[in-house]
Short mmCIF file of C-alpha atoms in Angstrom, two decimals:
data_model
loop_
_atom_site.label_atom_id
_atom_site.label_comp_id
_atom_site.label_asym_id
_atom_site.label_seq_id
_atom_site.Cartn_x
_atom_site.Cartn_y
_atom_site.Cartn_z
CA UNK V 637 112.59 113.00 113.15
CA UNK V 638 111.47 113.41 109.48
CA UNK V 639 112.47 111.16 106.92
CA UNK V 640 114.66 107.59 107.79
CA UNK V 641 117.10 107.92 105.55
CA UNK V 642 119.69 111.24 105.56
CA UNK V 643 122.22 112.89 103.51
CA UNK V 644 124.07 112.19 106.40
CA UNK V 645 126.44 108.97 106.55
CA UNK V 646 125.84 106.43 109.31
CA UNK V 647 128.65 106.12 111.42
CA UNK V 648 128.84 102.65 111.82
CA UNK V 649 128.18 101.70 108.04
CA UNK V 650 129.27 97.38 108.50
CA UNK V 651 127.94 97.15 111.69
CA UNK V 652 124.26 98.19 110.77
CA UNK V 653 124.60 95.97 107.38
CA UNK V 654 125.08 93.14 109.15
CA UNK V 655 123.10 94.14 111.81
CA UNK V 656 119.91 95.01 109.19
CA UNK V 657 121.19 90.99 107.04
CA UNK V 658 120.73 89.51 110.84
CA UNK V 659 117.11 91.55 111.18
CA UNK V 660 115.91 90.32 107.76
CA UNK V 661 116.62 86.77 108.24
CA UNK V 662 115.23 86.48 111.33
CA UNK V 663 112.29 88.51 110.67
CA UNK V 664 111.70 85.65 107.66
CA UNK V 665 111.91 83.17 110.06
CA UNK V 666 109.47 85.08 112.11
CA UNK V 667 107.05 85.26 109.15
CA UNK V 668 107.68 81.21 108.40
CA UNK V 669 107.00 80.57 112.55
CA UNK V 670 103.33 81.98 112.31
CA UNK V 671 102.50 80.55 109.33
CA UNK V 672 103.31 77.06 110.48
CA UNK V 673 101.43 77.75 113.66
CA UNK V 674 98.00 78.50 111.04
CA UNK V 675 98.85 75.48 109.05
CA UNK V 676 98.90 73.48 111.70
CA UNK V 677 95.60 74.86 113.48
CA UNK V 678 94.05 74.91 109.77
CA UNK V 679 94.87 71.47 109.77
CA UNK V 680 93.67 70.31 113.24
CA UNK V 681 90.63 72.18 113.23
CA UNK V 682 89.94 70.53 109.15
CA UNK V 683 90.38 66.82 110.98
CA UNK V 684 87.67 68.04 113.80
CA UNK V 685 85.17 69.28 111.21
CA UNK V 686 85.33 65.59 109.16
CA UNK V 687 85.30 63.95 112.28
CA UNK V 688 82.64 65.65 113.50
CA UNK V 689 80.23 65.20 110.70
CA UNK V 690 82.03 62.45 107.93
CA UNK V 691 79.62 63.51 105.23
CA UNK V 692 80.95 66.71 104.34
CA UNK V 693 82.81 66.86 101.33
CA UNK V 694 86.28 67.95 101.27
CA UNK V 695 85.74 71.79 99.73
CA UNK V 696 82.66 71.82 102.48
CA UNK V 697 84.91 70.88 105.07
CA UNK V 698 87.46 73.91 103.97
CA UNK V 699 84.97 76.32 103.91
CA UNK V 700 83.34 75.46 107.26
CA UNK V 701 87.16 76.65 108.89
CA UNK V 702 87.35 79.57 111.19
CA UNK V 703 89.17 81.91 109.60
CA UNK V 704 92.35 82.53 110.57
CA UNK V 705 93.61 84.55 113.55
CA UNK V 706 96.46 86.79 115.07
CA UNK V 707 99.27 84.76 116.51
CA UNK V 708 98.10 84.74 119.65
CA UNK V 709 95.13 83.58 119.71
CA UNK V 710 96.40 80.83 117.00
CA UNK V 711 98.53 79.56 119.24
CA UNK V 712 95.87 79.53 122.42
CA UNK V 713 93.55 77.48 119.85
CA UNK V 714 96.21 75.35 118.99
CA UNK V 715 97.55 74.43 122.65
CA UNK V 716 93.94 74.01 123.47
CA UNK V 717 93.04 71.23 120.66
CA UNK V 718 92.33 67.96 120.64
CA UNK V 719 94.81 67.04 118.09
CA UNK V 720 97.03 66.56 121.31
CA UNK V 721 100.69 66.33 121.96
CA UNK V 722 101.35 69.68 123.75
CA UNK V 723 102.50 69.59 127.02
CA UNK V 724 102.88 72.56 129.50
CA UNK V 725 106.70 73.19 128.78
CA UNK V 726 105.77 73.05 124.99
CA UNK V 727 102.82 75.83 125.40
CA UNK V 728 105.25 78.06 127.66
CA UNK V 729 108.08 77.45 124.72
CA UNK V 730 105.41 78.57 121.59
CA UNK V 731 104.66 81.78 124.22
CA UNK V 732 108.05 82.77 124.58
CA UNK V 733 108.52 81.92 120.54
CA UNK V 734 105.63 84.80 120.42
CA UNK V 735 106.98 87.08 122.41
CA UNK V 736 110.07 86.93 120.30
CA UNK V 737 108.02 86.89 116.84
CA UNK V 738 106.37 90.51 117.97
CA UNK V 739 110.01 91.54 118.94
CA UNK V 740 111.29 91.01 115.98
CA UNK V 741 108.34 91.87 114.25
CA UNK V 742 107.91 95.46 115.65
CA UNK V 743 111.42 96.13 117.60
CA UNK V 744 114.16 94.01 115.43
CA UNK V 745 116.45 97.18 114.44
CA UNK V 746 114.75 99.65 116.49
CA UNK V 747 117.79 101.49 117.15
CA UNK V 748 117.02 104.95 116.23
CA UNK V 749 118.17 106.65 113.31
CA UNK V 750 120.71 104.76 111.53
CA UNK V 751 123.23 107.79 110.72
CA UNK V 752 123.64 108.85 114.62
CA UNK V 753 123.80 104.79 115.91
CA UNK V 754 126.87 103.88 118.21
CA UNK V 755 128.06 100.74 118.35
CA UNK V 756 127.19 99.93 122.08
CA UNK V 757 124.05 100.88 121.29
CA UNK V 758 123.89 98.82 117.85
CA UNK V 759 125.53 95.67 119.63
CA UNK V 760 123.69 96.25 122.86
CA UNK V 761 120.22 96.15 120.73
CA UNK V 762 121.59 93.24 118.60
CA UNK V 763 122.40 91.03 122.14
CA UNK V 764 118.65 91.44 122.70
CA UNK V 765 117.26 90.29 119.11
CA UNK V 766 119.79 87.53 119.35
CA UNK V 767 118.12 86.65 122.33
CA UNK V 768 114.80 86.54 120.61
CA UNK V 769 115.75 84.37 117.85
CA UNK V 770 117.04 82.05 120.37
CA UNK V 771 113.10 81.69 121.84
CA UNK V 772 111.57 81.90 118.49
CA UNK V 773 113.85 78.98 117.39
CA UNK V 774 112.70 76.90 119.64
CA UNK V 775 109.43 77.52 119.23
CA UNK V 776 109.48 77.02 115.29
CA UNK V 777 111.45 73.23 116.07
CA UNK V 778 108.32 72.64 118.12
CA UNK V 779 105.70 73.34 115.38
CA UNK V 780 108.15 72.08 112.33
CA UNK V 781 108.25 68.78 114.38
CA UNK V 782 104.30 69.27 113.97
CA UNK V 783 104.03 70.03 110.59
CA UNK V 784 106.82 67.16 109.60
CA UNK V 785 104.28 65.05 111.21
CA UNK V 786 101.30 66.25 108.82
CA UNK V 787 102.84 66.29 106.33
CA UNK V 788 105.56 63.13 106.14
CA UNK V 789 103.17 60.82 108.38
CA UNK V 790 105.10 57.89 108.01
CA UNK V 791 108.41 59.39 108.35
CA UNK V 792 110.30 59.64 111.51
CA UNK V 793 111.28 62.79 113.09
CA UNK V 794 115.10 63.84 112.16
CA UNK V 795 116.50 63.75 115.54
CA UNK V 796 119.70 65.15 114.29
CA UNK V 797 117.80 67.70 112.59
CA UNK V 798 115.61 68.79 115.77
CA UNK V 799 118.79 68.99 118.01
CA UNK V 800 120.82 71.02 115.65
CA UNK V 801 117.82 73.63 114.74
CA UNK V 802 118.38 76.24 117.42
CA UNK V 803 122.23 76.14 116.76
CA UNK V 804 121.93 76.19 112.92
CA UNK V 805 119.13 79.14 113.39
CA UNK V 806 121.65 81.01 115.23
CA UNK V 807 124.11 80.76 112.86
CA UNK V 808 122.37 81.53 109.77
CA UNK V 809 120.92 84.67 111.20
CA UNK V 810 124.30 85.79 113.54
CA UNK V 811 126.83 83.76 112.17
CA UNK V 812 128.42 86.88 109.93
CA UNK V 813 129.32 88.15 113.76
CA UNK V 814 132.24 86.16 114.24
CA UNK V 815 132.83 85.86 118.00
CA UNK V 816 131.75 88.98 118.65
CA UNK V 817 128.16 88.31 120.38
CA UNK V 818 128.82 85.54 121.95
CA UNK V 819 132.26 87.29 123.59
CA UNK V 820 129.44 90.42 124.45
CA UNK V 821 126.86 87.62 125.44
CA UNK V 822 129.89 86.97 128.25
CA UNK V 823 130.05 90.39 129.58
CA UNK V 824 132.55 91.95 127.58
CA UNK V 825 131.88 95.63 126.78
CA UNK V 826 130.62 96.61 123.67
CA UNK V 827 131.92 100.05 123.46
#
């Protein structure tokens, strides 16, 4: 267990490319899913501060912020605030979005080293990222809807937008797959 990469060749050289292409994109959208929870908390807890004492100016009101926090506790602070709107099904989506974020975040290729990797074992851990992505997706449509709201005020929500964001997610991260996960996703074997 020394270094991570070898001399040695990986056996399964394509399937671990697209298996590392499917890890990067979704640990970018991982990245882009917390930061939108801050903004939105940063922004919420900003509209508090002027409502709570009008006076301030505008750089006084930015430096009066909390500063900003792990995921968690971003999203308890943001379920919990009065800028409203979330409803119990929307606070038990944004958990399971960060219980996927941490996934990805600390577990999104963990598949050992990369030159002694077996395909079940590749495919197997790839099912279960896929799987993540799927709850973080969700999530992020709940807190883009948010931000779209901040930041177009006047605009109406893309429906067709909202209802297509878990399926285009999938596809941007997985869709270099083919078939293949969702025919393992079925029970077929993956050996």
């Amino acid at each position: 267990m020394s270094w991570s990469l070898s001399r040695l060749k990986p056996r399964e050289p394509e399937l671990l490319d697209a298996t590392f292409l499917s890890a990067g994109r979704a640990l970018y959208l991982a990245n882009e899913f917390e930061s939108k929870c801050q903004f939105v908390l940063r922004i919420s807890n900003l509209i508090s501060v002027v409502q709570d004492d009008p006076v301030l100016s505008l750089q006084e009101a930015i430096s009066s912020l909390p500063r900003e926090k792990m995921l968690g506790a971003t999203l308890k602070d943001l379920t919990q605030h009065t800028l409203g709107g979330f409803d119990s099904e929307d606070i038990d989506v944004l958990d399971k979005a960060r219980k996927a974020r941490n996934f990805i975040a600390h577990e999104g290729v963990a598949i050992g080293a990369m030159w002694v990797a077996r395909s079940n074992k590749i495919l197997d851990h790839i099912i279960r990222l896929r799987a993540a992505v799927t709850d973080l997706a969700h999530g992020d449509n709940i807190i883009s809807q948010w931000c779209h709201g901040i930041e177009e005020p006047k605009e109406p929500l893309p429906r067709f937008f909202v209802e297509a964001y878990p399926s285009m997610i999938d596809n941007w991260v997985f869709g270099h797959f083919g078939e293949l996960l969702d025919v393992l996703d079925s029970g077929g074997s993956s050996d």
